[in-house]
Coordinates of C-alpha atoms in Angstrom, one line a residue:
G168 CA -7.7 16.1 21.4
V169 CA -10.6 15.3 19.0
F170 CA -9.4 10.8 19.6
E171 CA -9.7 11.6 23.5
M172 CA -12.4 13.9 24.7
N173 CA -11.8 14.5 27.8
H174 CA -15.6 13.9 29.3
Q175 CA -16.1 11.7 31.9
L176 CA -17.1 8.1 30.5
D177 CA -18.4 4.9 32.2
P178 CA -15.4 2.4 33.5
E179 CA -18.1 0.0 32.3
T180 CA -18.5 0.9 28.8
N181 CA -15.6 3.4 27.6
I182 CA -18.7 5.0 26.7
E183 CA -19.9 8.4 27.2
Q184 CA -23.0 9.5 29.0
G185 CA -25.9 12.1 28.2
E186 CA -23.4 13.3 25.6
P187 CA -25.1 13.9 21.4
H188 CA -22.8 11.0 20.2
S189 CA -22.6 8.5 24.5
D190 CA -22.3 5.3 20.7
V191 CA -18.9 6.9 19.9
R192 CA -15.6 4.3 21.7
W193 CA -13.3 7.8 21.7
L194 CA -9.5 6.9 22.3
N195 CA -8.5 7.0 25.4
A196 CA -4.5 8.9 26.2
E197 CA -2.3 5.1 24.7
E198 CA -4.4 4.4 22.0
A199 CA -4.6 8.6 21.0
D200 CA -0.7 8.0 21.4
L201 CA -0.3 4.9 18.9
W202 CA -2.4 6.5 16.3
Y203 CA -0.8 9.0 16.1
T204 CA 2.4 6.8 15.6
L205 CA 0.6 5.0 13.1
R206 CA -0.4 8.2 11.4
E207 CA 3.0 9.4 11.1
F208 CA 4.6 6.4 9.5
I209 CA 2.0 5.4 7.3
W210 CA 2.6 9.2 6.1
G211 CA 6.4 8.7 6.4
F212 CA 6.9 5.7 5.0
P213 CA 5.8 6.3 1.8
S214 CA 7.7 9.3 1.3
T215 CA 11.4 7.8 2.9
L216 CA 11.0 4.7 0.0
D217 CA 10.4 7.8 -2.4
R218 CA 13.0 9.0 -2.1
Q219 CA 15.7 5.4 -1.9
L220 CA 13.5 5.2 -4.8
L221 CA 13.8 8.5 -7.2
H222 CA 17.8 8.4 -5.6
D223 CA 18.5 5.5 -6.4
S224 CA 17.2 4.5 -9.2
A225 CA 15.2 7.1 -10.7
L226 CA 11.9 5.3 -10.0
S227 CA 8.6 5.9 -8.1
S228 CA 7.0 4.1 -6.1
G229 CA 4.4 3.1 -8.6
E230 CA 6.4 2.7 -11.4
Y231 CA 8.8 -0.1 -9.2
S232 CA 5.5 -1.5 -8.1
V233 CA 4.1 -1.9 -11.2
M234 CA 7.4 -3.7 -12.6
A235 CA 8.2 -5.8 -9.7
T236 CA 4.4 -7.1 -9.9
I237 CA 4.8 -7.5 -13.7
S238 CA 8.2 -9.8 -13.2
D239 CA 7.0 -11.5 -10.4
S240 CA 4.2 -12.8 -12.7
P241 CA 4.4 -17.0 -13.7
E242 CA 4.3 -15.1 -18.1
H243 CA 6.2 -11.7 -17.4
R244 CA 2.9 -10.2 -18.8
V245 CA -0.2 -9.0 -16.6
R246 CA -3.6 -8.6 -17.8
T247 CA -4.5 -4.8 -17.2
G248 CA -7.4 -5.6 -14.6
E249 CA -5.9 -8.1 -13.0
L250 CA -2.6 -5.7 -12.6
A251 CA -4.8 -2.8 -10.6
S252 CA -6.3 -5.4 -8.6
A253 CA -3.1 -6.5 -7.2
L254 CA -1.8 -2.8 -6.4
G255 CA -4.9 -2.3 -4.8
W256 CA -5.5 0.7 -7.1
E257 CA -8.1 2.1 -10.2
R258 CA -7.8 0.9 -12.6
S259 CA -7.9 4.7 -14.3
R260 CA -4.8 5.7 -11.9
L261 CA -3.1 3.0 -13.1
S262 CA -3.5 3.1 -17.1
H263 CA -2.1 6.7 -15.9
L264 CA 0.5 5.3 -15.0
L265 CA 1.4 2.9 -17.4
R266 CA 1.0 5.1 -20.1
R267 CA 3.9 7.1 -18.4
M268 CA 6.3 4.4 -17.8
E269 CA 5.0 3.6 -22.1
D270 CA 6.9 7.5 -22.6
R271 CA 9.5 6.1 -20.5
D272 CA 9.6 3.0 -22.5
L273 CA 9.2 0.6 -19.7
V274 CA 6.4 -1.5 -20.3
E275 CA 4.2 -1.7 -22.8
R276 CA 0.7 -2.9 -23.6
A277 CA 0.2 -6.4 -26.5
P278 CA -3.0 -8.2 -26.8
S279 CA -4.1 -11.2 -23.8
E280 CA -2.9 -14.5 -24.5
G281 CA -5.5 -15.4 -22.7
R282 CA -8.8 -16.3 -23.8
D283 CA -10.9 -12.5 -23.7
R284 CA -8.3 -11.0 -27.5
R285 CA -10.2 -7.4 -26.2
A286 CA -8.0 -7.2 -23.0
Q287 CA -4.7 -6.2 -22.9
D288 CA -1.8 -7.6 -20.6
V289 CA 0.9 -5.4 -19.4
L290 CA 4.6 -6.3 -20.6
L291 CA 7.8 -4.9 -19.6
T292 CA 9.8 -3.7 -22.2
P293 CA 14.2 -4.9 -22.3
H294 CA 14.8 -1.9 -20.8
G295 CA 12.7 -2.1 -18.4
W296 CA 13.9 -5.4 -17.6
D297 CA 17.1 -3.4 -17.3
V298 CA 15.6 -0.2 -15.0
L299 CA 14.3 -2.9 -12.6
R300 CA 17.3 -5.2 -12.4
A301 CA 19.0 -2.3 -11.9
A302 CA 16.9 -0.3 -9.5
A303 CA 16.1 -4.2 -7.4
P304 CA 19.2 -4.6 -5.2
D305 CA 19.6 -1.1 -3.5
H306 CA 15.5 -1.2 -3.4
V307 CA 16.2 -4.5 -1.3
T308 CA 18.4 -3.1 1.0
F309 CA 16.3 -0.4 2.4
V310 CA 13.8 -2.7 2.9
R311 CA 15.2 -4.9 4.7
E312 CA 17.4 -2.2 6.7
T313 CA 13.9 -0.9 7.1
V314 CA 11.6 -3.3 7.8
F315 CA 13.7 -6.0 9.4
D316 CA 16.5 -5.2 10.4
P317 CA 15.3 -2.9 13.3
L318 CA 12.1 -6.3 14.6
T319 CA 13.5 -9.6 15.6
G320 CA 11.9 -12.8 13.8
E321 CA 9.3 -13.1 16.8
E322 CA 8.4 -9.3 16.2
Q323 CA 8.4 -9.7 12.2
A324 CA 5.7 -12.8 12.1
L325 CA 3.7 -10.3 14.6
L326 CA 4.0 -7.1 13.0
A327 CA 2.5 -9.6 10.2
D328 CA -0.4 -11.0 12.0
I329 CA -0.5 -7.1 13.1
L330 CA -1.3 -5.8 9.6
T331 CA -3.4 -8.8 7.8
R332 CA -5.9 -8.5 10.8
I333 CA -5.6 -4.1 10.6
N334 CA -5.6 -4.7 6.2
R335 CA -9.2 -7.2 6.8
A336 CA -10.8 -4.4 9.0
C337 CA -10.0 -1.5 6.8
D338 CA -11.6 -3.7 3.4
E339 CA -14.3 -4.6 6.2
Q340 CA -15.0 -0.6 5.7
N341 CA -14.7 0.1 2.5
A342 CA -16.6 -2.6 1.7
R343 CA -19.4 -0.5 3.6
R344 CA -18.4 2.0 1.6
K345 CA -18.7 1.0 -1.3
N346 CA -22.6 1.1 -1.7

């Protein structure tokens, strides 16, 4: 495969000798298998998550994430910029989703209660609260059965540590490519 280039590697440095990309640290067979497993998870889990939410509550995972983030905030209202940041989304993506959610009477925007009156806060509507309360039990059951039940407590702690390190490495890669 492309990740496991079957060329002669220096056993001490794991670098191909005399090749144009000799500085590339190619994946070995075990690393490639792990990468393919991770890639399958990265692509498969969001689809499974969306299917659960759409089937059980007619919400997308993005809509549920927005609603859960608002409900978890101390004042049950979040500035749009802070909401985008909390979700790791571009403001334009959030804006389009909020427009659709407003059309469904799930959220509303209001002038911020903070210092900057030009900013907007996002709040759940009464209907949005009802939808979130109805969706939460099935969603929590899905998360428990899919993520937590297959793992021991020790494996959960290890997974949290691993994902934290991978997320940190992603942040570093994004920062490098931002400029």
